[in-house]
């Protein structure tokens, strides 16, 4: 098991810009190995997002922004029309990697918006890179604000259940749901965490358990199938999760299994909190418009290289589910905490 030993900071830096390439922690190798993937062009970036080297809504948004920066910087043309066409090809490839987390689209659109009406290629290259760097910086600040906003909801001695990984590794640093957990700990309150393993990709056991242990936050790992029993035993005070997309109706798209946690939390009168930055809100679409990513059957029929089901079995493997607003107690954002009715509070928040 790799353990980080940095003197200045205890945080994992998921995404780092290194002047002419992007350095990503290879999350497919954690927790047994801390290794990095170098992305030297936008195709590398698209591959890294698609293969889950980098994952988590805010992290893929910022990575996508650097992908466009690489496409711009690497372009050799001095013809504006050709340059913009190259950028548009890079945009489409990166956009096609994962459909559900809105941060990906949000980040690409924010960059494209920034360069509308610019006519000088070297200026455009600089503007794109500056914007990507700004987004990376903003992400950390946003996560810290969400953390501070969330602290008041928790008390000394609380046990918090979380699902998937909404930590440092799902963002540039600090995390969304785990950012709140970090902030609660930093405020001096003693808390413990129950992390679900999050089949089939195991973001809970591979990433969340790793991150929290590294932060010296008390964490116990449970099988996904134990959620109801653990709640019924009274072992959970709050549930805190991240989000990949939140609609204006308050529907939350997040890692598969989130909906089950929310239903069970409601049954056991446990508050269910979602932590997400405003970049995760999608005010345009309705639930039926959103594509839920369907991933490879290999994720289900294998654990590592070991086959655990008949190889020719039919498999349904959605990566995300939808939690309806009636199951969500509060949504914690960098702009404040909102409560139901979400159609009203989201509108007000985003104005
Ligand atoms: O498939 P993943 O690992 O990208 O899914 C990640 C999640 O569902 C997270 O909970 C979500 O992105 C919020 S992360 C801050």
JSON list of N, CA and C in Angstrom, two decimals, residues 164-216:
[
{"chain": "A", "resi": 164, "resn": "UNK", "atom": "N", "xyz": [-19.03, 5.98, -3.01]},
{"chain": "A", "resi": 164, "resn": "UNK", "atom": "CA", "xyz": [-18.11, 6.28, -4.12]},
{"chain": "A", "resi": 164, "resn": "UNK", "atom": "C", "xyz": [-16.92, 7.08, -3.59]},
{"chain": "A", "resi": 165, "resn": "UNK", "atom": "N", "xyz": [-16.31, 7.89, -4.42]},
{"chain": "A", "resi": 165, "resn": "UNK", "atom": "CA", "xyz": [-15.25, 8.78, -3.95]},
{"chain": "A", "resi": 165, "resn": "UNK", "atom": "C", "xyz": [-15.55, 10.18, -4.43]},
{"chain": "A", "resi": 166, "resn": "UNK", "atom": "N", "xyz": [-15.83, 11.05, -3.47]},
{"chain": "A", "resi": 166, "resn": "UNK", "atom": "CA", "xyz": [-16.04, 12.47, -3.76]},
{"chain": "A", "resi": 166, "resn": "UNK", "atom": "C", "xyz": [-14.99, 13.24, -2.97]},
{"chain": "A", "resi": 167, "resn": "UNK", "atom": "N", "xyz": [-13.77, 12.77, -3.09]},
{"chain": "A", "resi": 167, "resn": "UNK", "atom": "CA", "xyz": [-12.68, 13.35, -2.31]},
{"chain": "A", "resi": 167, "resn": "UNK", "atom": "C", "xyz": [-11.70, 14.11, -3.16]},
{"chain": "A", "resi": 168, "resn": "UNK", "atom": "N", "xyz": [-10.50, 14.29, -2.61]},
{"chain": "A", "resi": 168, "resn": "UNK", "atom": "CA", "xyz": [-9.39, 14.91, -3.33]},
{"chain": "A", "resi": 168, "resn": "UNK", "atom": "C", "xyz": [-9.26, 14.34, -4.73]},
{"chain": "A", "resi": 169, "resn": "UNK", "atom": "N", "xyz": [-9.37, 13.01, -4.79]},
{"chain": "A", "resi": 169, "resn": "UNK", "atom": "CA", "xyz": [-9.13, 12.33, -6.06]},
{"chain": "A", "resi": 169, "resn": "UNK", "atom": "C", "xyz": [-10.22, 12.59, -7.10]},
{"chain": "A", "resi": 170, "resn": "UNK", "atom": "N", "xyz": [-11.38, 13.06, -6.65]},
{"chain": "A", "resi": 170, "resn": "UNK", "atom": "CA", "xyz": [-12.47, 13.36, -7.60]},
{"chain": "A", "resi": 170, "resn": "UNK", "atom": "C", "xyz": [-12.47, 14.83, -7.99]},
{"chain": "A", "resi": 171, "resn": "UNK", "atom": "N", "xyz": [-11.50, 15.57, -7.45]},
{"chain": "A", "resi": 171, "resn": "UNK", "atom": "CA", "xyz": [-11.42, 17.01, -7.70]},
{"chain": "A", "resi": 171, "resn": "UNK", "atom": "C", "xyz": [-9.95, 17.34, -7.94]},
{"chain": "A", "resi": 172, "resn": "UNK", "atom": "N", "xyz": [-9.61, 18.62, -7.95]},
{"chain": "A", "resi": 172, "resn": "UNK", "atom": "CA", "xyz": [-8.17, 18.93, -8.05]},
{"chain": "A", "resi": 172, "resn": "UNK", "atom": "C", "xyz": [-7.53, 18.64, -6.70]},
{"chain": "A", "resi": 173, "resn": "UNK", "atom": "N", "xyz": [-8.20, 19.00, -5.64]},
{"chain": "A", "resi": 173, "resn": "UNK", "atom": "CA", "xyz": [-7.76, 18.65, -4.27]},
{"chain": "A", "resi": 173, "resn": "UNK", "atom": "C", "xyz": [-8.90, 18.95, -3.31]},
{"chain": "A", "resi": 174, "resn": "UNK", "atom": "N", "xyz": [-8.83, 18.40, -2.12]},
{"chain": "A", "resi": 174, "resn": "UNK", "atom": "CA", "xyz": [-9.73, 18.61, -0.99]},
{"chain": "A", "resi": 174, "resn": "UNK", "atom": "C", "xyz": [-11.05, 17.85, -1.08]},
{"chain": "A", "resi": 175, "resn": "UNK", "atom": "N", "xyz": [-11.70, 17.87, -2.24]},
{"chain": "A", "resi": 175, "resn": "UNK", "atom": "CA", "xyz": [-12.92, 17.07, -2.39]},
{"chain": "A", "resi": 175, "resn": "UNK", "atom": "C", "xyz": [-14.20, 17.81, -2.09]},
{"chain": "A", "resi": 176, "resn": "UNK", "atom": "N", "xyz": [-15.33, 17.19, -2.46]},
{"chain": "A", "resi": 176, "resn": "UNK", "atom": "CA", "xyz": [-16.64, 17.78, -2.22]},
{"chain": "A", "resi": 176, "resn": "UNK", "atom": "C", "xyz": [-17.24, 17.15, -0.94]},
{"chain": "A", "resi": 177, "resn": "UNK", "atom": "N", "xyz": [-17.79, 15.94, -1.06]},
{"chain": "A", "resi": 177, "resn": "UNK", "atom": "CA", "xyz": [-18.33, 15.28, 0.15]},
{"chain": "A", "resi": 177, "resn": "UNK", "atom": "C", "xyz": [-17.20, 15.05, 1.17]},
{"chain": "A", "resi": 178, "resn": "UNK", "atom": "N", "xyz": [-16.06, 14.56, 0.69]},
{"chain": "A", "resi": 178, "resn": "UNK", "atom": "CA", "xyz": [-14.95, 14.34, 1.64]},
{"chain": "A", "resi": 178, "resn": "UNK", "atom": "C", "xyz": [-14.34, 15.66, 2.08]},
{"chain": "A", "resi": 179, "resn": "UNK", "atom": "N", "xyz": [-14.52, 16.71, 1.27]},
{"chain": "A", "resi": 179, "resn": "UNK", "atom": "CA", "xyz": [-14.07, 18.06, 1.67]},
{"chain": "A", "resi": 179, "resn": "UNK", "atom": "C", "xyz": [-14.83, 18.50, 2.91]},
{"chain": "A", "resi": 180, "resn": "UNK", "atom": "N", "xyz": [-16.15, 18.24, 2.92]},
{"chain": "A", "resi": 180, "resn": "UNK", "atom": "CA", "xyz": [-16.95, 18.59, 4.10]},
{"chain": "A", "resi": 180, "resn": "UNK", "atom": "C", "xyz": [-16.46, 17.76, 5.30]},
{"chain": "A", "resi": 181, "resn": "UNK", "atom": "N", "xyz": [-16.22, 16.48, 5.06]},
{"chain": "A", "resi": 181, "resn": "UNK", "atom": "CA", "xyz": [-15.74, 15.61, 6.15]},
{"chain": "A", "resi": 181, "resn": "UNK", "atom": "C", "xyz": [-14.39, 16.13, 6.67]},
{"chain": "A", "resi": 182, "resn": "UNK", "atom": "N", "xyz": [-13.51, 16.51, 5.76]},
{"chain": "A", "resi": 182, "resn": "UNK", "atom": "CA", "xyz": [-12.21, 17.09, 6.16]},
{"chain": "A", "resi": 182, "resn": "UNK", "atom": "C", "xyz": [-12.41, 18.34, 7.00]},
{"chain": "A", "resi": 183, "resn": "UNK", "atom": "N", "xyz": [-13.32, 19.21, 6.51]},
{"chain": "A", "resi": 183, "resn": "UNK", "atom": "CA", "xyz": [-13.54, 20.49, 7.21]},
{"chain": "A", "resi": 183, "resn": "UNK", "atom": "C", "xyz": [-14.11, 20.25, 8.61]},
{"chain": "A", "resi": 184, "resn": "UNK", "atom": "N", "xyz": [-14.98, 19.26, 8.73]},
{"chain": "A", "resi": 184, "resn": "UNK", "atom": "CA", "xyz": [-15.56, 18.95, 10.06]},
{"chain": "A", "resi": 184, "resn": "UNK", "atom": "C", "xyz": [-14.42, 18.52, 10.99]},
{"chain": "A", "resi": 185, "resn": "UNK", "atom": "N", "xyz": [-13.54, 17.69, 10.46]},
{"chain": "A", "resi": 185, "resn": "UNK", "atom": "CA", "xyz": [-12.42, 17.24, 11.29]},
{"chain": "A", "resi": 185, "resn": "UNK", "atom": "C", "xyz": [-11.51, 18.44, 11.65]},
{"chain": "A", "resi": 186, "resn": "UNK", "atom": "N", "xyz": [-11.23, 19.28, 10.64]},
{"chain": "A", "resi": 186, "resn": "UNK", "atom": "CA", "xyz": [-10.36, 20.44, 10.88]},
{"chain": "A", "resi": 186, "resn": "UNK", "atom": "C", "xyz": [-10.97, 21.40, 11.91]},
{"chain": "A", "resi": 187, "resn": "UNK", "atom": "N", "xyz": [-12.33, 21.38, 12.02]},
{"chain": "A", "resi": 187, "resn": "UNK", "atom": "CA", "xyz": [-12.99, 22.27, 12.98]},
{"chain": "A", "resi": 187, "resn": "UNK", "atom": "C", "xyz": [-12.85, 21.75, 14.41]},
{"chain": "A", "resi": 188, "resn": "UNK", "atom": "N", "xyz": [-12.26, 20.58, 14.55]},
{"chain": "A", "resi": 188, "resn": "UNK", "atom": "CA", "xyz": [-12.00, 20.05, 15.89]},
{"chain": "A", "resi": 188, "resn": "UNK", "atom": "C", "xyz": [-13.02, 19.02, 16.35]},
{"chain": "A", "resi": 189, "resn": "UNK", "atom": "N", "xyz": [-14.04, 18.77, 15.52]},
{"chain": "A", "resi": 189, "resn": "UNK", "atom": "CA", "xyz": [-15.04, 17.77, 15.91]},
{"chain": "A", "resi": 189, "resn": "UNK", "atom": "C", "xyz": [-14.49, 16.38, 15.57]},
{"chain": "A", "resi": 190, "resn": "UNK", "atom": "N", "xyz": [-14.74, 15.45, 16.46]},
{"chain": "A", "resi": 190, "resn": "UNK", "atom": "CA", "xyz": [-14.25, 14.09, 16.23]},
{"chain": "A", "resi": 190, "resn": "UNK", "atom": "C", "xyz": [-15.36, 13.35, 15.47]},
{"chain": "A", "resi": 191, "resn": "UNK", "atom": "N", "xyz": [-15.02, 12.82, 14.31]},
{"chain": "A", "resi": 191, "resn": "UNK", "atom": "CA", "xyz": [-16.04, 12.12, 13.52]},
{"chain": "A", "resi": 191, "resn": "UNK", "atom": "C", "xyz": [-15.47, 10.79, 13.01]},
{"chain": "A", "resi": 192, "resn": "UNK", "atom": "N", "xyz": [-16.37, 9.91, 12.64]},
{"chain": "A", "resi": 192, "resn": "UNK", "atom": "CA", "xyz": [-15.89, 8.72, 11.94]},
{"chain": "A", "resi": 192, "resn": "UNK", "atom": "C", "xyz": [-16.73, 8.51, 10.69]},
{"chain": "A", "resi": 193, "resn": "UNK", "atom": "N", "xyz": [-16.16, 7.79, 9.76]},
{"chain": "A", "resi": 193, "resn": "UNK", "atom": "CA", "xyz": [-16.78, 7.63, 8.44]},
{"chain": "A", "resi": 193, "resn": "UNK", "atom": "C", "xyz": [-17.02, 6.15, 8.16]},
{"chain": "A", "resi": 194, "resn": "UNK", "atom": "N", "xyz": [-18.17, 5.88, 7.54]},
{"chain": "A", "resi": 194, "resn": "UNK", "atom": "CA", "xyz": [-18.42, 4.54, 7.00]},
{"chain": "A", "resi": 194, "resn": "UNK", "atom": "C", "xyz": [-18.44, 4.69, 5.48]},
{"chain": "A", "resi": 195, "resn": "UNK", "atom": "N", "xyz": [-17.52, 4.01, 4.80]},
{"chain": "A", "resi": 195, "resn": "UNK", "atom": "CA", "xyz": [-17.43, 4.12, 3.35]},
{"chain": "A", "resi": 195, "resn": "UNK", "atom": "C", "xyz": [-17.93, 2.83, 2.71]},
{"chain": "A", "resi": 196, "resn": "UNK", "atom": "N", "xyz": [-18.80, 2.98, 1.72]},
{"chain": "A", "resi": 196, "resn": "UNK", "atom": "CA", "xyz": [-19.25, 1.80, 0.98]},
{"chain": "A", "resi": 196, "resn": "UNK", "atom": "C", "xyz": [-18.16, 1.42, -0.04]},
{"chain": "A", "resi": 197, "resn": "UNK", "atom": "N", "xyz": [-18.05, 0.16, -0.34]},
{"chain": "A", "resi": 197, "resn": "UNK", "atom": "CA", "xyz": [-16.97, -0.23, -1.28]},
{"chain": "A", "resi": 197, "resn": "UNK", "atom": "C", "xyz": [-17.24, 0.26, -2.71]},
{"chain": "A", "resi": 198, "resn": "UNK", "atom": "N", "xyz": [-18.54, 0.42, -3.06]},
{"chain": "A", "resi": 198, "resn": "UNK", "atom": "CA", "xyz": [-18.95, 0.97, -4.36]},
{"chain": "A", "resi": 198, "resn": "UNK", "atom": "C", "xyz": [-18.56, 0.07, -5.54]},
{"chain": "A", "resi": 199, "resn": "UNK", "atom": "N", "xyz": [-19.19, -1.08, -5.56]},
{"chain": "A", "resi": 199, "resn": "UNK", "atom": "CA", "xyz": [-19.07, -1.96, -6.74]},
{"chain": "A", "resi": 199, "resn": "UNK", "atom": "C", "xyz": [-19.64, -1.25, -7.96]},
{"chain": "A", "resi": 200, "resn": "UNK", "atom": "N", "xyz": [-19.21, -1.50, -9.20]},
{"chain": "A", "resi": 200, "resn": "UNK", "atom": "CA", "xyz": [-18.18, -2.50, -9.52]},
{"chain": "A", "resi": 200, "resn": "UNK", "atom": "C", "xyz": [-16.76, -1.94, -9.62]},
{"chain": "A", "resi": 201, "resn": "UNK", "atom": "N", "xyz": [-16.60, -0.61, -9.64]},
{"chain": "A", "resi": 201, "resn": "UNK", "atom": "CA", "xyz": [-15.25, -0.07, -9.86]},
{"chain": "A", "resi": 201, "resn": "UNK", "atom": "C", "xyz": [-14.51, 0.17, -8.54]},
{"chain": "A", "resi": 202, "resn": "UNK", "atom": "N", "xyz": [-15.22, 0.04, -7.43]},
{"chain": "A", "resi": 202, "resn": "UNK", "atom": "CA", "xyz": [-14.63, 0.08, -6.09]},
{"chain": "A", "resi": 202, "resn": "UNK", "atom": "C", "xyz": [-13.98, 1.42, -5.73]},
{"chain": "A", "resi": 203, "resn": "UNK", "atom": "N", "xyz": [-14.63, 2.51, -6.15]},
{"chain": "A", "resi": 203, "resn": "UNK", "atom": "CA", "xyz": [-14.07, 3.82, -5.79]},
{"chain": "A", "resi": 203, "resn": "UNK", "atom": "C", "xyz": [-14.06, 4.02, -4.27]},
{"chain": "A", "resi": 204, "resn": "UNK", "atom": "N", "xyz": [-15.01, 3.34, -3.57]},
{"chain": "A", "resi": 204, "resn": "UNK", "atom": "CA", "xyz": [-15.07, 3.49, -2.11]},
{"chain": "A", "resi": 204, "resn": "UNK", "atom": "C", "xyz": [-13.90, 2.80, -1.43]},
{"chain": "A", "resi": 205, "resn": "UNK", "atom": "N", "xyz": [-13.67, 1.54, -1.80]},
{"chain": "A", "resi": 205, "resn": "UNK", "atom": "CA", "xyz": [-12.60, 0.81, -1.11]},
{"chain": "A", "resi": 205, "resn": "UNK", "atom": "C", "xyz": [-11.22, 1.20, -1.63]},
{"chain": "A", "resi": 206, "resn": "UNK", "atom": "N", "xyz": [-11.11, 1.45, -2.93]},
{"chain": "A", "resi": 206, "resn": "UNK", "atom": "CA", "xyz": [-9.79, 1.75, -3.50]},
{"chain": "A", "resi": 206, "resn": "UNK", "atom": "C", "xyz": [-9.38, 3.19, -3.23]},
{"chain": "A", "resi": 207, "resn": "UNK", "atom": "N", "xyz": [-10.35, 4.14, -3.28]},
{"chain": "A", "resi": 207, "resn": "UNK", "atom": "CA", "xyz": [-9.98, 5.56, -3.24]},
{"chain": "A", "resi": 207, "resn": "UNK", "atom": "C", "xyz": [-10.39, 6.24, -1.93]},
{"chain": "A", "resi": 208, "resn": "UNK", "atom": "N", "xyz": [-11.68, 6.10, -1.55]},
{"chain": "A", "resi": 208, "resn": "UNK", "atom": "CA", "xyz": [-12.14, 6.81, -0.35]},
{"chain": "A", "resi": 208, "resn": "UNK", "atom": "C", "xyz": [-11.45, 6.26, 0.90]},
{"chain": "A", "resi": 209, "resn": "UNK", "atom": "N", "xyz": [-11.40, 4.95, 1.02]},
{"chain": "A", "resi": 209, "resn": "UNK", "atom": "CA", "xyz": [-10.76, 4.35, 2.19]},
{"chain": "A", "resi": 209, "resn": "UNK", "atom": "C", "xyz": [-9.28, 4.76, 2.23]},
{"chain": "A", "resi": 210, "resn": "UNK", "atom": "N", "xyz": [-8.64, 4.76, 1.08]},
{"chain": "A", "resi": 210, "resn": "UNK", "atom": "CA", "xyz": [-7.23, 5.16, 0.96]},
{"chain": "A", "resi": 210, "resn": "UNK", "atom": "C", "xyz": [-7.03, 6.62, 1.38]},
{"chain": "A", "resi": 211, "resn": "UNK", "atom": "N", "xyz": [-7.89, 7.49, 0.82]},
{"chain": "A", "resi": 211, "resn": "UNK", "atom": "CA", "xyz": [-7.77, 8.92, 1.12]},
{"chain": "A", "resi": 211, "resn": "UNK", "atom": "C", "xyz": [-7.99, 9.23, 2.59]},
{"chain": "A", "resi": 212, "resn": "UNK", "atom": "N", "xyz": [-9.04, 8.64, 3.16]},
{"chain": "A", "resi": 212, "resn": "UNK", "atom": "CA", "xyz": [-9.38, 8.97, 4.55]},
{"chain": "A", "resi": 212, "resn": "UNK", "atom": "C", "xyz": [-8.34, 8.40, 5.52]},
{"chain": "A", "resi": 213, "resn": "UNK", "atom": "N", "xyz": [-7.85, 7.23, 5.21]},
{"chain": "A", "resi": 213, "resn": "UNK", "atom": "CA", "xyz": [-6.80, 6.64, 6.05]},
{"chain": "A", "resi": 213, "resn": "UNK", "atom": "C", "xyz": [-5.56, 7.52, 6.01]},
{"chain": "A", "resi": 214, "resn": "UNK", "atom": "N", "xyz": [-5.25, 7.98, 4.81]},
{"chain": "A", "resi": 214, "resn": "UNK", "atom": "CA", "xyz": [-4.11, 8.85, 4.61]},
{"chain": "A", "resi": 214, "resn": "UNK", "atom": "C", "xyz": [-4.26, 10.16, 5.40]},
{"chain": "A", "resi": 215, "resn": "UNK", "atom": "N", "xyz": [-5.51, 10.63, 5.51]},
{"chain": "A", "resi": 215, "resn": "UNK", "atom": "CA", "xyz": [-5.81, 11.86, 6.26]},
{"chain": "A", "resi": 215, "resn": "UNK", "atom": "C", "xyz": [-5.99, 11.60, 7.75]},
{"chain": "A", "resi": 216, "resn": "UNK", "atom": "N", "xyz": [-5.81, 10.35, 8.13]},
{"chain": "A", "resi": 216, "resn": "UNK", "atom": "CA", "xyz": [-5.99, 9.93, 9.53]},
{"chain": "A", "resi": 216, "resn": "UNK", "atom": "C", "xyz": [-7.42, 10.23, 10.04]}
]
